Amino acid sequence: ILALELLGQRARESQSAPLLELVTGMQAGICIGSGNAGLGCGLQLLRVGEGFTLVIAVSLMLVGLAFTSAHPIFANRGYKVGRVVIITAYLSLVSLATGVFMGHFVLGEPWPSEARASAMRVAGLVTIAASIFVLNGSEMCDFRSHKVFRKCAELV
């Protein structure tokens, strides 16, 4: 989040709204995904923990709650200068990716072992990423500055 904060400062200084949309959406998404993972881990430890494990469980839940509660701070900074639809799309993608990563690699939640189920989960994640490209594609792929495309546009 700190590295994204530094990048966000550069985006504000250069008045780059698309970059600021990306950065604030990513920060908010990381907060949601990490916060939910912290809450989930804390709640799972709470069920089986005793003594010091309970302290760790409550600590994880409080950190998770703090992270989840902090996401509007980052999102609102982006909403002030950018498009809500784009920021929310980035937020959703990063939140989902963070949650899947944390759930699988940190909490040990299983990935489907059956090839078809695994492929469908990957296809779902790719589809979500592709939808963000479609939403923001006009600014991500501005080919007018390239000589070849400029020449083609002149011919048309």
mmCIF file of C-alpha atoms in Angstrom:
data_model
loop_
_atom_site.group_PDB
_atom_site.id
_atom_site.type_symbol
_atom_site.label_atom_id
_atom_site.label_comp_id
_atom_site.label_asym_id
_atom_site.label_seq_id
_atom_site.Cartn_x
_atom_site.Cartn_y
_atom_site.Cartn_z
ATOM 1 C CA ILE A 1 0.000 0.000 0.000
ATOM 2 C CA LEU A 2 2.916 2.318 0.743
ATOM 3 C CA ALA A 3 4.425 1.863 -2.732
ATOM 4 C CA LEU A 4 1.016 2.571 -4.260
ATOM 5 C CA GLU A 5 0.732 5.674 -2.071
ATOM 6 C CA LEU A 6 4.001 6.996 -3.509
ATOM 7 C CA LEU A 7 2.793 6.237 -7.030
ATOM 8 C CA GLY A 8 -0.492 7.984 -6.209
ATOM 9 C CA GLN A 9 1.388 11.115 -5.156
ATOM 10 C CA ARG A 10 3.148 11.138 -8.519
ATOM 11 C CA ALA A 11 -0.185 10.692 -10.276
ATOM 12 C CA ARG A 12 -1.660 13.649 -8.379
ATOM 13 C CA GLU A 13 1.375 15.814 -9.144
ATOM 14 C CA SER A 14 1.216 14.975 -12.850
ATOM 15 C CA GLN A 15 -2.602 15.220 -12.797
ATOM 16 C CA SER A 16 -2.963 11.764 -14.321
ATOM 17 C CA ALA A 17 -6.550 10.766 -13.564
ATOM 18 C CA PRO A 18 -6.300 7.263 -15.151
ATOM 19 C CA LEU A 19 -3.239 6.402 -13.050
ATOM 20 C CA LEU A 20 -4.878 7.787 -9.920
ATOM 21 C CA GLU A 21 -7.966 5.672 -10.650
ATOM 22 C CA LEU A 22 -5.784 2.575 -10.890
ATOM 23 C CA VAL A 23 -3.767 3.332 -7.745
ATOM 24 C CA THR A 24 -6.715 4.229 -5.508
ATOM 25 C CA GLY A 25 -8.730 1.264 -6.772
ATOM 26 C CA MET A 26 -5.805 -1.072 -6.071
ATOM 27 C CA GLN A 27 -5.265 0.354 -2.574
ATOM 28 C CA ALA A 28 -8.931 -0.018 -1.677
ATOM 29 C CA GLY A 29 -9.029 -3.534 -3.145
ATOM 30 C CA ILE A 30 -5.961 -4.621 -1.173
ATOM 31 C CA CYS A 31 -7.569 -3.273 1.999
ATOM 32 C CA ILE A 32 -10.768 -5.250 1.387
ATOM 33 C CA GLY A 33 -9.046 -8.491 0.344
ATOM 34 C CA SER A 34 -6.459 -8.426 3.137
ATOM 35 C CA GLY A 35 -9.014 -7.316 5.690
ATOM 36 C CA ASN A 36 -11.363 -10.142 4.814
ATOM 37 C CA ALA A 37 -8.501 -12.644 4.960
ATOM 38 C CA GLY A 38 -7.490 -11.321 8.396
ATOM 39 C CA LEU A 39 -11.063 -11.584 9.627
ATOM 40 C CA GLY A 40 -11.389 -15.099 8.224
ATOM 41 C CA CYS A 41 -8.125 -16.261 9.749
ATOM 42 C CA GLY A 42 -8.996 -14.725 13.110
ATOM 43 C CA LEU A 43 -12.438 -16.331 13.155
ATOM 44 C CA GLN A 44 -10.980 -19.735 12.272
ATOM 45 C CA LEU A 45 -8.380 -19.437 15.051
ATOM 46 C CA LEU A 46 -11.081 -18.318 17.464
ATOM 47 C CA ARG A 47 -12.919 -21.631 17.022
ATOM 48 C CA VAL A 48 -9.929 -23.791 17.924
ATOM 49 C CA GLY A 49 -7.703 -21.512 19.957
ATOM 50 C CA GLU A 50 -6.944 -21.358 23.638
ATOM 51 C CA GLY A 51 -4.849 -18.953 25.682
ATOM 52 C CA PHE A 52 -2.386 -16.972 23.560
ATOM 53 C CA THR A 53 -3.978 -18.249 20.355
ATOM 54 C CA LEU A 54 -7.130 -16.361 21.325
ATOM 55 C CA VAL A 55 -5.083 -13.154 21.625
ATOM 56 C CA ILE A 56 -3.681 -13.728 18.128
ATOM 57 C CA ALA A 57 -7.175 -14.503 16.795
ATOM 58 C CA VAL A 58 -8.651 -11.299 18.209
ATOM 59 C CA SER A 59 -5.628 -9.317 16.949
ATOM 60 C CA LEU A 60 -6.074 -10.682 13.427
ATOM 61 C CA MET A 61 -9.760 -9.846 13.533
ATOM 62 C CA LEU A 62 -9.057 -6.278 14.677
ATOM 63 C CA VAL A 63 -6.404 -5.765 11.981
ATOM 64 C CA GLY A 64 -8.793 -7.250 9.418
ATOM 65 C CA LEU A 65 -11.543 -4.932 10.578
ATOM 66 C CA ALA A 66 -9.189 -1.935 10.393
ATOM 67 C CA PHE A 67 -8.095 -2.829 6.844
ATOM 68 C CA THR A 68 -11.653 -3.413 5.651
ATOM 69 C CA SER A 69 -12.788 -0.156 7.248
ATOM 70 C CA ALA A 70 -9.928 1.786 5.618
ATOM 71 C CA HIS A 71 -10.894 0.997 2.029
ATOM 72 C CA PRO A 72 -13.301 3.971 1.630
ATOM 73 C CA ILE A 73 -10.447 6.363 2.435
ATOM 74 C CA PHE A 74 -8.540 5.234 -0.643
ATOM 75 C CA ALA A 75 -11.590 4.820 -2.870
ATOM 76 C CA ASN A 76 -12.961 8.280 -2.014
ATOM 77 C CA ARG A 77 -9.662 9.918 -2.967
ATOM 78 C CA GLY A 78 -10.037 8.388 -6.403
ATOM 79 C CA TYR A 79 -13.746 9.216 -6.650
ATOM 80 C CA LYS A 80 -12.914 12.916 -6.244
ATOM 81 C CA VAL A 81 -10.941 13.051 -9.513
ATOM 82 C CA GLY A 82 -11.761 9.855 -11.396
ATOM 83 C CA ARG A 83 -14.617 7.754 -12.657
ATOM 84 C CA VAL A 84 -16.479 5.711 -10.068
ATOM 85 C CA VAL A 85 -17.133 2.827 -12.479
ATOM 86 C CA ILE A 86 -13.427 2.378 -13.279
ATOM 87 C CA ILE A 87 -12.231 2.751 -9.683
ATOM 88 C CA THR A 88 -14.852 0.280 -8.487
ATOM 89 C CA ALA A 89 -13.842 -2.177 -11.217
ATOM 90 C CA TYR A 90 -10.176 -2.007 -10.166
ATOM 91 C CA LEU A 91 -11.206 -2.273 -6.515
ATOM 92 C CA SER A 92 -13.282 -5.386 -7.223
ATOM 93 C CA LEU A 93 -10.587 -7.108 -9.255
ATOM 94 C CA VAL A 94 -7.808 -6.460 -6.750
ATOM 95 C CA SER A 95 -10.052 -7.365 -3.817
ATOM 96 C CA LEU A 96 -10.985 -10.637 -5.484
ATOM 97 C CA ALA A 97 -7.408 -11.464 -6.453
ATOM 98 C CA THR A 98 -6.132 -10.623 -2.963
ATOM 99 C CA GLY A 99 -8.857 -12.706 -1.359
ATOM 100 C CA VAL A 100 -8.184 -15.698 -3.628
ATOM 101 C CA PHE A 101 -4.420 -15.428 -3.053
ATOM 102 C CA MET A 102 -4.743 -15.064 0.726
ATOM 103 C CA GLY A 103 -7.387 -17.774 0.975
ATOM 104 C CA HIS A 104 -5.399 -20.293 -1.026
ATOM 105 C CA PHE A 105 -1.806 -19.582 -0.024
ATOM 106 C CA VAL A 106 -2.171 -18.150 3.493
ATOM 107 C CA LEU A 107 -5.274 -19.866 4.876
ATOM 108 C CA GLY A 108 -4.741 -23.117 2.961
ATOM 109 C CA GLU A 109 -8.153 -23.194 1.319
ATOM 110 C CA PRO A 110 -8.197 -25.821 -1.425
ATOM 111 C CA TRP A 111 -8.142 -25.040 -5.133
ATOM 112 C CA PRO A 112 -10.399 -27.393 -7.127
ATOM 113 C CA SER A 113 -8.432 -30.506 -8.051
ATOM 114 C CA GLU A 114 -10.727 -31.488 -10.902
ATOM 115 C CA ALA A 115 -9.407 -29.982 -14.162
ATOM 116 C CA ARG A 116 -12.778 -28.642 -15.320
ATOM 117 C CA ALA A 117 -13.574 -26.959 -11.999
ATOM 118 C CA SER A 118 -10.088 -25.452 -11.811
ATOM 119 C CA ALA A 119 -10.303 -24.211 -15.411
ATOM 120 C CA MET A 120 -13.697 -22.644 -14.723
ATOM 121 C CA ARG A 121 -12.329 -20.789 -11.699
ATOM 122 C CA VAL A 122 -9.392 -19.485 -13.747
ATOM 123 C CA ALA A 123 -11.762 -18.550 -16.585
ATOM 124 C CA GLY A 124 -13.916 -16.597 -14.135
ATOM 125 C CA LEU A 125 -10.927 -14.605 -12.874
ATOM 126 C CA VAL A 126 -9.718 -13.941 -16.430
ATOM 127 C CA THR A 127 -13.209 -12.836 -17.449
ATOM 128 C CA ILE A 128 -13.306 -10.311 -14.613
ATOM 129 C CA ALA A 129 -9.880 -8.954 -15.622
ATOM 130 C CA ALA A 130 -11.008 -8.767 -19.262
ATOM 131 C CA SER A 131 -14.117 -6.816 -18.287
ATOM 132 C CA ILE A 132 -11.914 -4.155 -16.695
ATOM 133 C CA PHE A 133 -9.927 -3.956 -19.925
ATOM 134 C CA VAL A 134 -13.163 -3.455 -21.834
ATOM 135 C CA LEU A 135 -14.348 -0.742 -19.414
ATOM 136 C CA ASN A 136 -11.082 1.178 -19.606
ATOM 137 C CA GLY A 137 -9.819 -0.036 -22.989
ATOM 138 C CA SER A 138 -10.125 3.266 -24.799
ATOM 139 C CA GLU A 139 -7.556 4.867 -22.530
ATOM 140 C CA MET A 140 -5.372 1.792 -22.101
ATOM 141 C CA CYS A 141 -4.959 1.366 -25.858
ATOM 142 C CA ASP A 142 -4.710 4.822 -27.344
ATOM 143 C CA PHE A 143 -3.135 3.878 -30.660
ATOM 144 C CA ARG A 144 -3.468 7.351 -32.178
ATOM 145 C CA SER A 145 0.048 8.230 -31.055
ATOM 146 C CA HIS A 146 1.647 5.359 -33.015
ATOM 147 C CA LYS A 147 2.798 6.191 -36.568
ATOM 148 C CA VAL A 148 1.338 3.086 -38.199
ATOM 149 C CA PHE A 149 -2.103 3.590 -36.686
ATOM 150 C CA ARG A 150 -2.063 7.330 -37.406
ATOM 151 C CA LYS A 151 -1.303 6.556 -41.057
ATOM 152 C CA CYS A 152 -4.169 4.038 -41.204
ATOM 153 C CA ALA A 153 -6.540 6.589 -39.659
ATOM 154 C CA GLU A 154 -5.530 9.141 -42.309
ATOM 155 C CA LEU A 155 -6.265 6.645 -45.083
ATOM 156 C CA VAL A 156 -9.687 5.864 -43.707
#
